[in-house]
């Protein structure tokens, strides 16, 4: 009998759901074992992951994969193992005076089966980071990785099948049709990382089942440069943050806001910094390729559009590229009509917008959709605090780029168009848990005084409660 795609996916979901019903509250030992297996799996296949990701990209710097895809998963799992016992503990909660001698406590329970839809830019980390949080919380996990990284997706399916039973965790490979069907499943929670445009469709699909979602999206993350910054240090850190993974990072600085008199000096310093980091591009194993031909075409289109509308393009290297490597460009004299200032770039292109006053720069940011990240460079503490208070962003790094993403003791997530919900560390555990309040009534309880028939006693007690509540 031929099964439809939707039927096959539902059978997989039901397999995991049945297993969850048989073990609705996995012990600490069970959860620690799953995290340890995830770490062992990552260690065993680390070299294979480096090769698969590089194959999918055309070329990906091995060191970037080791840092951004493999170390991040290992450290996240290790952090969860260290703190899991405390995260799982039922907490005693305060009880208002007028309810005593009753008591409150808060339980954290696994939700059930979690669906994870992961993207292509960091294909292992962005699949396994939410998965490890879901496993730590006691859930079962189904992962749909990107069809744009087929070698990595197939490898992950093999890895997971070797280290986990299918009712614990499974990887579902396939094209965009599989992805759409996957998001329509009635998961207990759906976690999506990707573009804002696709995130809207995922949220709509999940809403049909009232499935709660966490959306880790993107947007145009600004770097606001203050006049008090160290120019050379700022240029070096911007160069690294922009060219990591050839700019294919959801929290890469998307554009710079720079005092007008500093635009030329900073642009020159960034070009020099990029040349120091990458003396050459074509034959440099440290410089990554654009992951897909259509993304390379899109980036080239952004450059052409900006040039035709009057932007000044500053290439960092005078090389002719083959394959899918793209020469980094700084773009000056940009305007809001240019596609590069309207779309998330996701590549090694860096527009620079000049400003006169901090007020002007803050207005520029606040008039746009809220970004996933914001960067501020400077030494003026009062201006820094003002920027933090008058902007919204998923997260902020001061005097550097990207590193806030790696903090397991801080939540990571978007706001507005850049996403909803958060994860990492305890925040990931809580995302995939139901925090269930439990109120325990005492044998002799004053609440009986509120039973009908109502009269003067009820009114007097209600007035008393208003005073002490």
CSV table of C-alpha atoms in Angstrom, one decimal:
chain,number,residue,atom,x,y,z
A,1,UNK,CA,0.0,0.0,0.0
A,2,UNK,CA,1.4,3.4,-1.0
A,3,UNK,CA,1.5,5.9,1.8
A,4,UNK,CA,1.2,9.6,1.2
A,5,UNK,CA,3.9,11.9,2.5
A,6,UNK,CA,1.6,13.3,5.2
A,7,UNK,CA,0.7,9.8,6.3
A,8,UNK,CA,4.3,8.8,6.7
A,9,UNK,CA,5.1,11.9,8.7
A,10,UNK,CA,2.0,11.3,10.9
A,11,UNK,CA,3.2,7.7,11.6
A,12,UNK,CA,6.6,9.0,12.7
A,13,UNK,CA,4.9,11.6,14.9
A,14,UNK,CA,2.7,8.9,16.4
A,15,UNK,CA,5.6,6.6,17.1
A,16,UNK,CA,7.3,9.3,19.1
A,17,UNK,CA,4.0,10.4,20.8
A,18,UNK,CA,3.3,6.9,21.9
A,19,UNK,CA,6.8,6.6,23.3
A,20,UNK,CA,6.3,9.8,25.2
A,21,UNK,CA,3.0,8.7,26.6
A,22,UNK,CA,4.8,5.6,28.0
A,23,UNK,CA,7.4,7.8,29.6
A,24,UNK,CA,6.0,11.2,30.2
A,25,UNK,CA,8.6,12.3,32.8
A,26,UNK,CA,12.0,11.0,31.8
A,27,UNK,CA,14.4,10.8,34.8
A,28,UNK,CA,17.5,12.9,35.2
A,29,UNK,CA,19.6,9.8,34.3
A,30,UNK,CA,17.7,9.2,31.0
A,31,UNK,CA,18.0,12.9,29.9
A,32,UNK,CA,21.7,13.0,30.8
A,33,UNK,CA,22.3,9.8,28.8
A,34,UNK,CA,20.6,11.4,25.7
A,35,UNK,CA,22.7,14.5,26.0
A,36,UNK,CA,25.9,12.4,26.4
A,37,UNK,CA,25.0,10.4,23.3
A,38,UNK,CA,24.5,13.7,21.4
A,39,UNK,CA,28.0,14.8,22.5
A,40,UNK,CA,29.5,11.4,21.6
A,41,UNK,CA,27.7,11.5,18.2
A,42,UNK,CA,29.1,15.0,17.5
A,43,UNK,CA,32.6,14.0,18.4
A,44,UNK,CA,32.6,10.8,16.4
A,45,UNK,CA,31.3,12.5,13.2
A,46,UNK,CA,33.1,15.9,13.5
A,47,UNK,CA,35.4,15.3,10.6
A,48,UNK,CA,32.6,13.9,8.5
A,49,UNK,CA,30.5,17.0,9.3
A,50,UNK,CA,33.4,19.3,8.3
A,51,UNK,CA,33.6,17.5,4.9
A,52,UNK,CA,29.9,17.4,4.3
A,53,UNK,CA,29.3,21.0,5.1
A,54,UNK,CA,32.2,22.1,2.9
A,55,UNK,CA,30.9,19.9,0.1
A,56,UNK,CA,27.4,21.5,0.4
A,57,UNK,CA,28.9,25.0,0.4
A,58,UNK,CA,31.4,24.4,-2.4
A,59,UNK,CA,33.9,25.4,0.2
A,60,UNK,CA,33.6,26.1,3.9
A,61,UNK,CA,36.5,26.9,6.1
A,62,UNK,CA,37.0,23.8,8.3
A,63,UNK,CA,37.8,26.0,11.3
A,64,UNK,CA,34.5,27.9,11.0
A,65,UNK,CA,32.6,24.6,11.0
A,66,UNK,CA,34.6,23.4,14.0
A,67,UNK,CA,33.9,26.6,15.9
A,68,UNK,CA,30.4,27.5,14.8
A,69,UNK,CA,28.7,24.1,14.2
A,70,UNK,CA,30.6,21.6,16.3
A,71,UNK,CA,32.0,23.4,19.4
A,72,UNK,CA,28.7,25.2,19.9
A,73,UNK,CA,26.7,21.9,20.0
A,74,UNK,CA,29.3,20.3,22.3
A,75,UNK,CA,29.4,23.2,24.7
A,76,UNK,CA,25.6,23.6,24.7
A,77,UNK,CA,25.1,19.9,25.6
A,78,UNK,CA,27.8,20.1,28.3
A,79,UNK,CA,26.2,23.2,29.8
A,80,UNK,CA,22.8,21.5,29.9
A,81,UNK,CA,24.3,18.4,31.6
A,82,UNK,CA,25.9,20.5,34.3
A,83,UNK,CA,22.7,22.4,35.1
A,84,UNK,CA,20.0,20.0,34.3
A,85,UNK,CA,19.3,18.7,37.8
A,86,UNK,CA,18.6,22.3,39.0
A,87,UNK,CA,16.5,23.1,35.9
A,88,UNK,CA,14.3,20.0,36.5
A,89,UNK,CA,13.7,20.8,40.2
A,90,UNK,CA,10.1,21.6,41.3
A,91,UNK,CA,10.2,25.0,42.9
A,92,UNK,CA,8.3,26.3,45.9
A,93,UNK,CA,6.6,29.5,45.0
A,94,UNK,CA,5.3,32.3,47.3
A,95,UNK,CA,1.8,32.0,48.6
A,96,UNK,CA,-0.2,35.2,49.3
A,97,UNK,CA,-1.1,35.8,53.0
A,98,UNK,CA,-4.8,35.5,52.4
A,99,UNK,CA,-4.4,31.9,51.0
A,100,UNK,CA,-2.4,30.5,53.8
A,101,UNK,CA,-1.9,27.8,55.0
A,102,UNK,CA,-2.2,26.6,51.4
A,103,UNK,CA,1.0,26.4,49.3
A,104,UNK,CA,2.3,26.9,45.7
A,105,UNK,CA,4.8,25.1,43.7
A,106,UNK,CA,5.9,25.1,40.0
A,107,UNK,CA,6.6,22.0,38.0
A,108,UNK,CA,8.5,21.9,34.7
A,109,UNK,CA,7.2,19.1,32.5
A,110,UNK,CA,8.2,18.0,29.0
A,111,UNK,CA,5.7,19.0,26.3
A,112,UNK,CA,5.9,15.8,24.2
A,113,UNK,CA,7.1,15.8,20.6
A,114,UNK,CA,9.1,18.8,19.3
A,115,UNK,CA,9.5,19.6,15.6
A,116,UNK,CA,12.7,21.4,14.6
A,117,UNK,CA,13.0,23.1,11.1
A,118,UNK,CA,16.7,24.1,10.6
A,119,UNK,CA,18.4,26.2,7.9
A,120,UNK,CA,21.4,25.8,5.7
A,121,UNK,CA,23.9,28.4,6.9
A,122,UNK,CA,25.0,26.6,10.1
A,123,UNK,CA,23.3,23.3,9.3
A,124,UNK,CA,24.5,21.2,12.3
A,125,UNK,CA,24.4,23.8,15.0
A,126,UNK,CA,21.0,25.2,14.1
A,127,UNK,CA,19.5,21.7,14.0
A,128,UNK,CA,21.1,20.3,17.2
A,129,UNK,CA,21.1,23.3,19.5
A,130,UNK,CA,17.2,23.4,19.8
A,131,UNK,CA,17.2,19.6,19.7
A,132,UNK,CA,19.5,19.3,22.7
A,133,UNK,CA,17.4,21.8,24.6
A,134,UNK,CA,14.3,19.7,23.8
A,135,UNK,CA,16.0,16.5,24.9
A,136,UNK,CA,17.1,18.1,28.1
A,137,UNK,CA,13.5,19.1,28.8
A,138,UNK,CA,12.5,15.4,28.3
A,139,UNK,CA,10.9,15.6,24.9
A,140,UNK,CA,11.1,13.5,21.7
A,141,UNK,CA,12.4,15.3,18.6
A,142,UNK,CA,11.8,15.3,14.9
A,143,UNK,CA,14.2,17.4,12.7
A,144,UNK,CA,13.7,18.7,9.2
A,145,UNK,CA,17.0,20.1,7.9
A,146,UNK,CA,17.4,22.2,4.8
A,147,UNK,CA,17.3,20.7,1.4
A,148,UNK,CA,20.1,23.2,0.4
A,149,UNK,CA,22.6,21.2,2.3
A,150,UNK,CA,21.8,17.6,1.2
A,151,UNK,CA,25.2,16.0,2.2
A,152,UNK,CA,24.9,17.4,5.7
A,153,UNK,CA,21.2,16.5,6.0
A,154,UNK,CA,21.8,12.9,4.9
A,155,UNK,CA,24.8,12.6,7.2
A,156,UNK,CA,22.7,13.9,10.2
A,157,UNK,CA,20.0,11.3,9.4
A,158,UNK,CA,22.7,8.6,9.5
A,159,UNK,CA,24.3,10.0,12.7
A,160,UNK,CA,21.0,10.2,14.6
A,161,UNK,CA,19.8,6.8,13.5
A,162,UNK,CA,23.1,5.3,14.9
A,163,UNK,CA,22.9,7.0,18.3
A,164,UNK,CA,19.2,7.4,19.0
A,165,UNK,CA,16.1,5.2,18.7
A,166,UNK,CA,13.6,6.5,16.2
A,167,UNK,CA,11.1,7.2,19.0
A,168,UNK,CA,13.7,9.4,20.7
A,169,UNK,CA,14.9,11.6,17.8
A,170,UNK,CA,14.7,11.4,14.0
A,171,UNK,CA,15.9,13.4,11.0
A,172,UNK,CA,13.4,13.8,8.2
A,173,UNK,CA,15.2,14.7,4.9
A,174,UNK,CA,13.5,15.9,1.8
A,175,UNK,CA,12.6,19.0,-0.4
A,176,UNK,CA,10.5,22.0,0.3
A,177,UNK,CA,7.3,20.0,-0.1
A,178,UNK,CA,8.5,17.8,2.8
A,179,UNK,CA,9.2,20.9,4.8
A,180,UNK,CA,5.7,22.3,4.2
A,181,UNK,CA,4.1,19.0,5.2
A,182,UNK,CA,6.4,18.8,8.3
A,183,UNK,CA,5.2,22.2,9.6
A,184,UNK,CA,1.6,21.2,9.3
A,185,UNK,CA,2.0,18.3,11.8
A,186,UNK,CA,0.4,18.8,15.2
A,187,UNK,CA,3.6,19.0,17.2
A,188,UNK,CA,3.6,19.9,20.9
A,189,UNK,CA,6.0,22.7,19.9
A,190,UNK,CA,7.5,23.8,16.6
A,191,UNK,CA,10.9,25.5,16.4
A,192,UNK,CA,11.9,27.2,13.2
A,193,UNK,CA,15.1,29.0,12.2
A,194,UNK,CA,15.1,30.8,8.8
A,195,UNK,CA,13.9,33.9,7.0
A,196,UNK,CA,11.2,36.2,8.2
A,197,UNK,CA,9.2,35.5,5.0
A,198,UNK,CA,9.2,31.8,5.5
A,199,UNK,CA,8.7,32.2,9.2
A,200,UNK,CA,5.3,33.9,8.5
A,201,UNK,CA,4.2,30.8,6.6
A,202,UNK,CA,5.4,28.4,9.3
A,203,UNK,CA,3.5,30.4,12.0
A,204,UNK,CA,0.3,30.2,9.8
A,205,UNK,CA,0.7,26.4,9.4
A,206,UNK,CA,1.3,25.9,13.1
A,207,UNK,CA,-1.7,28.0,14.0
A,208,UNK,CA,-4.0,25.5,12.2
A,209,UNK,CA,-3.1,23.1,15.0
A,210,UNK,CA,-2.7,25.7,17.7
A,211,UNK,CA,0.9,24.5,17.9
A,212,UNK,CA,3.1,26.9,19.9
A,213,UNK,CA,6.1,28.1,17.9
A,214,UNK,CA,9.5,29.6,18.4
A,215,UNK,CA,10.7,31.6,15.4
A,216,UNK,CA,14.4,32.4,15.1
A,217,UNK,CA,14.4,34.7,12.1
A,218,UNK,CA,16.7,37.4,10.8
A,219,UNK,CA,16.4,41.0,9.6
A,220,UNK,CA,18.8,43.8,9.0
A,221,UNK,CA,21.0,44.0,12.1
A,222,UNK,CA,22.7,47.4,12.4
A,223,UNK,CA,26.1,48.3,13.8
A,224,UNK,CA,25.9,51.8,15.3
A,225,UNK,CA,29.4,53.4,15.4
A,226,UNK,CA,29.9,56.2,18.0
A,227,UNK,CA,32.4,59.0,17.6
A,228,UNK,CA,34.0,57.7,20.8
A,229,UNK,CA,35.0,54.4,19.3
A,230,UNK,CA,38.5,53.0,18.7
A,231,UNK,CA,38.5,53.1,14.9
A,232,UNK,CA,41.1,50.4,14.2
A,233,UNK,CA,39.6,48.0,16.7
A,234,UNK,CA,36.1,48.6,15.5
A,235,UNK,CA,37.2,48.0,11.8
A,236,UNK,CA,38.9,44.7,12.7
A,237,UNK,CA,36.0,43.4,14.7
A,238,UNK,CA,33.4,44.4,12.1
A,239,UNK,CA,35.6,42.8,9.4
A,240,UNK,CA,35.6,39.5,11.3
A,241,UNK,CA,31.9,39.6,12.2
A,242,UNK,CA,30.9,40.4,8.6
A,243,UNK,CA,33.1,37.8,6.8
A,244,UNK,CA,32.6,34.8,9.2
A,245,UNK,CA,31.0,32.2,6.9
A,246,UNK,CA,31.2,34.8,4.1
A,247,UNK,CA,28.5,36.8,5.8
A,248,UNK,CA,26.0,34.0,5.8
A,249,UNK,CA,25.2,34.4,9.5
A,250,UNK,CA,21.8,35.5,10.8
A,251,UNK,CA,23.4,37.9,13.3
A,252,UNK,CA,26.1,39.3,11.0
A,253,UNK,CA,26.2,43.1,10.9
A,254,UNK,CA,23.9,44.0,8.0
A,255,UNK,CA,24.7,47.7,7.7
A,256,UNK,CA,26.7,50.3,9.5
A,257,UNK,CA,25.5,53.7,10.9
A,258,UNK,CA,28.6,55.9,11.0
A,259,UNK,CA,29.2,59.6,11.8
A,260,UNK,CA,29.5,61.3,8.4
A,261,UNK,CA,33.0,62.5,9.0
A,262,UNK,CA,34.1,59.0,9.9
A,263,UNK,CA,32.6,57.2,6.9
A,264,UNK,CA,35.7,57.3,4.6
A,265,UNK,CA,38.3,56.6,7.4
A,266,UNK,CA,36.3,53.7,8.7
A,267,UNK,CA,35.6,52.3,5.2
A,268,UNK,CA,39.3,52.4,4.5
A,269,UNK,CA,40.2,50.7,7.8
A,270,UNK,CA,37.6,47.9,7.2
A,271,UNK,CA,39.0,47.2,3.8
A,272,UNK,CA,42.5,47.0,5.3
A,273,UNK,CA,41.3,44.8,8.1
A,274,UNK,CA,39.5,42.4,5.6
A,275,UNK,CA,42.7,42.2,3.5
A,276,UNK,CA,44.7,41.4,6.6
A,277,UNK,CA,42.3,38.6,7.6
A,278,UNK,CA,42.1,37.3,4.1
A,279,UNK,CA,45.2,38.3,2.1
A,280,UNK,CA,43.7,36.5,-0.9
A,281,UNK,CA,40.3,34.9,-1.6
A,282,UNK,CA,40.2,32.5,-4.5
A,283,UNK,CA,42.7,30.0,-3.1
A,284,UNK,CA,42.3,30.9,0.5
A,285,UNK,CA,40.9,27.9,2.6
A,286,UNK,CA,39.9,30.3,5.3
A,287,UNK,CA,37.3,32.1,3.1
A,288,UNK,CA,34.0,30.4,2.6
A,289,UNK,CA,31.9,30.1,-0.5
A,290,UNK,CA,28.3,31.2,-1.0
A,291,UNK,CA,26.2,28.1,-0.2
A,292,UNK,CA,24.1,28.0,-3.3
A,293,UNK,CA,24.1,29.4,-6.8
A,294,UNK,CA,20.8,31.1,-6.4
A,295,UNK,CA,22.2,33.0,-3.3
A,296,UNK,CA,25.3,34.0,-5.3
A,297,UNK,CA,23.0,35.3,-8.1
A,298,UNK,CA,20.9,37.2,-5.5
A,299,UNK,CA,24.0,38.9,-4.0
A,300,UNK,CA,25.3,39.9,-7.4
A,301,UNK,CA,21.9,41.3,-8.1
A,302,UNK,CA,22.1,43.4,-5.0
A,303,UNK,CA,25.4,44.8,-6.1
A,304,UNK,CA,24.1,45.6,-9.6
A,305,UNK,CA,21.0,47.3,-8.3
A,306,UNK,CA,22.9,49.4,-5.8
A,307,UNK,CA,25.4,50.5,-8.5
A,308,UNK,CA,22.6,51.4,-10.9
A,309,UNK,CA,21.0,53.6,-8.2
A,310,UNK,CA,24.2,55.5,-7.5
A,311,UNK,CA,26.0,53.6,-4.7
A,312,UNK,CA,29.8,53.7,-4.6
A,313,UNK,CA,31.1,50.1,-4.5
A,314,UNK,CA,34.4,49.4,-2.7
A,315,UNK,CA,35.7,45.9,-3.4
A,316,UNK,CA,38.2,44.7,-0.9
A,317,UNK,CA,40.2,42.6,-3.3
A,318,UNK,CA,41.1,42.8,-7.0
A,319,UNK,CA,40.5,39.2,-7.8
A,320,UNK,CA,38.4,37.4,-10.4
A,321,UNK,CA,36.4,34.7,-8.6
A,322,UNK,CA,35.4,31.3,-9.8
A,323,UNK,CA,33.1,28.9,-8.2
A,324,UNK,CA,30.8,30.5,-5.7
A,325,UNK,CA,33.2,32.8,-3.8
A,326,UNK,CA,32.3,36.4,-3.8
A,327,UNK,CA,34.6,39.4,-3.3
A,328,UNK,CA,33.5,41.4,-0.2
A,329,UNK,CA,32.2,44.9,-1.0
A,330,UNK,CA,31.6,48.0,1.1
A,331,UNK,CA,28.8,50.1,-0.3
A,332,UNK,CA,28.7,53.9,0.2
A,333,UNK,CA,26.1,56.5,-0.7
A,334,UNK,CA,23.3,54.0,-0.3
A,335,UNK,CA,19.7,54.9,-0.2
A,336,UNK,CA,16.5,53.3,1.1
A,337,UNK,CA,15.4,52.6,-2.5
A,338,UNK,CA,18.2,50.1,-3.0
A,339,UNK,CA,17.4,46.5,-2.6
A,340,UNK,CA,20.5,46.1,-0.4
A,341,UNK,CA,18.9,48.4,2.2
A,342,UNK,CA,15.5,46.7,2.1
A,343,UNK,CA,16.5,43.0,2.1
A,344,UNK,CA,18.5,41.0,4.6
A,345,UNK,CA,21.9,40.6,2.8
A,346,UNK,CA,23.2,37.3,4.1
A,347,UNK,CA,26.5,37.7,2.3
A,348,UNK,CA,29.8,39.7,2.3
A,349,UNK,CA,28.3,43.0,1.4
A,350,UNK,CA,28.4,45.9,3.9
A,351,UNK,CA,26.5,49.1,3.3
A,352,UNK,CA,27.5,52.2,5.2
A,353,UNK,CA,25.0,54.9,6.1
A,354,UNK,CA,26.3,58.3,7.4
A,355,UNK,CA,24.6,60.2,10.2
A,356,UNK,CA,25.0,63.6,11.8
A,357,UNK,CA,23.6,63.1,15.3
A,358,UNK,CA,22.9,60.1,17.6
A,359,UNK,CA,19.2,61.1,17.5
A,360,UNK,CA,19.3,60.7,13.7
A,361,UNK,CA,20.8,57.3,14.0
A,362,UNK,CA,18.4,56.1,16.6
A,363,UNK,CA,15.4,57.3,14.5
A,364,UNK,CA,16.8,55.4,11.5
A,365,UNK,CA,16.9,52.2,13.6
A,366,UNK,CA,13.5,52.7,15.3
A,367,UNK,CA,11.7,53.4,12.0
A,368,UNK,CA,12.6,49.9,10.7
A,369,UNK,CA,11.6,46.4,11.7
A,370,UNK,CA,13.2,45.2,14.9
A,371,UNK,CA,16.5,43.3,14.2
A,372,UNK,CA,17.8,40.1,15.5
A,373,UNK,CA,21.0,41.8,16.6
A,374,UNK,CA,22.3,45.3,17.3
A,375,UNK,CA,26.0,46.3,17.7
A,376,UNK,CA,27.3,49.4,19.3
A,377,UNK,CA,30.9,50.5,19.2
A,378,UNK,CA,32.2,53.3,21.4
A,379,UNK,CA,33.5,54.3,24.8
A,380,UNK,CA,30.9,56.9,25.9
A,381,UNK,CA,28.9,55.1,28.7
A,382,UNK,CA,26.1,57.6,28.6
A,383,UNK,CA,25.5,57.2,24.9
A,384,UNK,CA,25.8,53.4,25.2
A,385,UNK,CA,23.0,53.4,27.8
A,386,UNK,CA,20.9,55.7,25.7
A,387,UNK,CA,21.2,53.4,22.7
A,388,UNK,CA,20.3,50.3,24.8
A,389,UNK,CA,17.2,52.0,26.2
A,390,UNK,CA,16.0,53.5,22.9
A,391,UNK,CA,16.4,50.5,20.6
A,392,UNK,CA,14.8,47.0,20.4
A,393,UNK,CA,16.8,44.0,19.2
A,394,UNK,CA,16.9,40.3,19.8
A,395,UNK,CA,20.3,40.7,21.4
A,396,UNK,CA,23.2,43.2,21.6
A,397,UNK,CA,27.0,42.9,21.6
A,398,UNK,CA,29.0,46.0,22.7
A,399,UNK,CA,32.3,46.7,20.9
A,400,UNK,CA,32.2,43.5,19.0
A,401,UNK,CA,29.9,41.4,16.8
A,402,UNK,CA,28.1,38.1,17.0
A,403,UNK,CA,29.5,36.8,20.4
A,404,UNK,CA,26.3,37.4,22.3
A,405,UNK,CA,24.9,34.4,20.4
A,406,UNK,CA,27.4,32.0,22.1
A,407,UNK,CA,26.3,32.8,25.7
A,408,UNK,CA,24.6,29.8,27.3
A,409,UNK,CA,23.7,31.9,30.4
A,410,UNK,CA,21.7,34.4,28.3
A,411,UNK,CA,18.6,33.9,26.2
A,412,UNK,CA,18.9,34.1,22.4
A,413,UNK,CA,15.9,35.1,20.3
A,414,UNK,CA,14.3,37.7,18.2
A,415,UNK,CA,11.7,40.4,18.7
A,416,UNK,CA,9.0,41.5,16.3
A,417,UNK,CA,9.9,40.6,12.7
A,418,UNK,CA,13.2,39.0,13.8
A,419,UNK,CA,11.4,36.3,15.7
A,420,UNK,CA,9.6,35.2,18.9
A,421,UNK,CA,10.6,33.1,21.8
A,422,UNK,CA,14.1,32.2,22.9
A,423,UNK,CA,16.5,29.4,23.7
A,424,UNK,CA,20.1,28.6,24.8
A,425,UNK,CA,20.8,27.3,28.3
A,426,UNK,CA,17.9,27.3,30.8
A,427,UNK,CA,15.8,29.4,28.3
A,428,UNK,CA,15.9,26.5,25.9
A,429,UNK,CA,14.9,24.1,28.6
A,430,UNK,CA,12.0,26.4,29.6
A,431,UNK,CA,10.9,26.9,25.9
A,432,UNK,CA,10.3,23.1,25.6
A,433,UNK,CA,8.7,22.7,29.0
A,434,UNK,CA,5.3,23.4,30.4
A,435,UNK,CA,5.8,25.3,33.6
A,436,UNK,CA,2.8,24.0,35.5
A,437,UNK,CA,1.6,25.9,38.6
A,438,UNK,CA,0.3,23.6,41.4
A,439,UNK,CA,-1.8,25.0,44.3
A,440,UNK,CA,-2.2,22.7,47.3
A,441,UNK,CA,-5.1,23.5,49.6
A,442,UNK,CA,-4.9,22.8,53.3
A,443,UNK,CA,-7.4,20.7,55.2
A,444,UNK,CA,-8.7,23.7,57.1
A,445,UNK,CA,-8.9,26.6,54.6
A,446,UNK,CA,-10.3,30.1,55.1
A,447,UNK,CA,-11.6,30.0,51.5
A,448,UNK,CA,-14.6,28.2,52.8
A,449,UNK,CA,-15.8,31.6,54.1
A,450,UNK,CA,-16.4,32.7,50.5
A,451,UNK,CA,-18.9,29.9,49.8
A,452,UNK,CA,-22.6,30.9,49.4
A,453,UNK,CA,-25.0,31.9,50.7
A,454,UNK,CA,-23.3,35.3,50.4
A,455,UNK,CA,-23.8,38.0,53.0
A,456,UNK,CA,-22.1,40.5,55.3
A,457,UNK,CA,-19.3,38.1,56.1
A,458,UNK,CA,-18.4,37.7,52.5
A,459,UNK,CA,-18.3,41.5,52.0
A,460,UNK,CA,-16.2,42.1,55.1
A,461,UNK,CA,-13.6,39.4,54.1
A,462,UNK,CA,-13.4,40.7,50.5
A,463,UNK,CA,-12.7,44.2,51.8
A,464,UNK,CA,-10.1,42.8,54.1
A,465,UNK,CA,-8.4,40.9,51.2
A,466,UNK,CA,-8.3,44.1,49.2
A,467,UNK,CA,-6.3,45.7,52.0
A,468,UNK,CA,-3.8,42.9,52.5
A,469,UNK,CA,-3.4,41.6,48.9
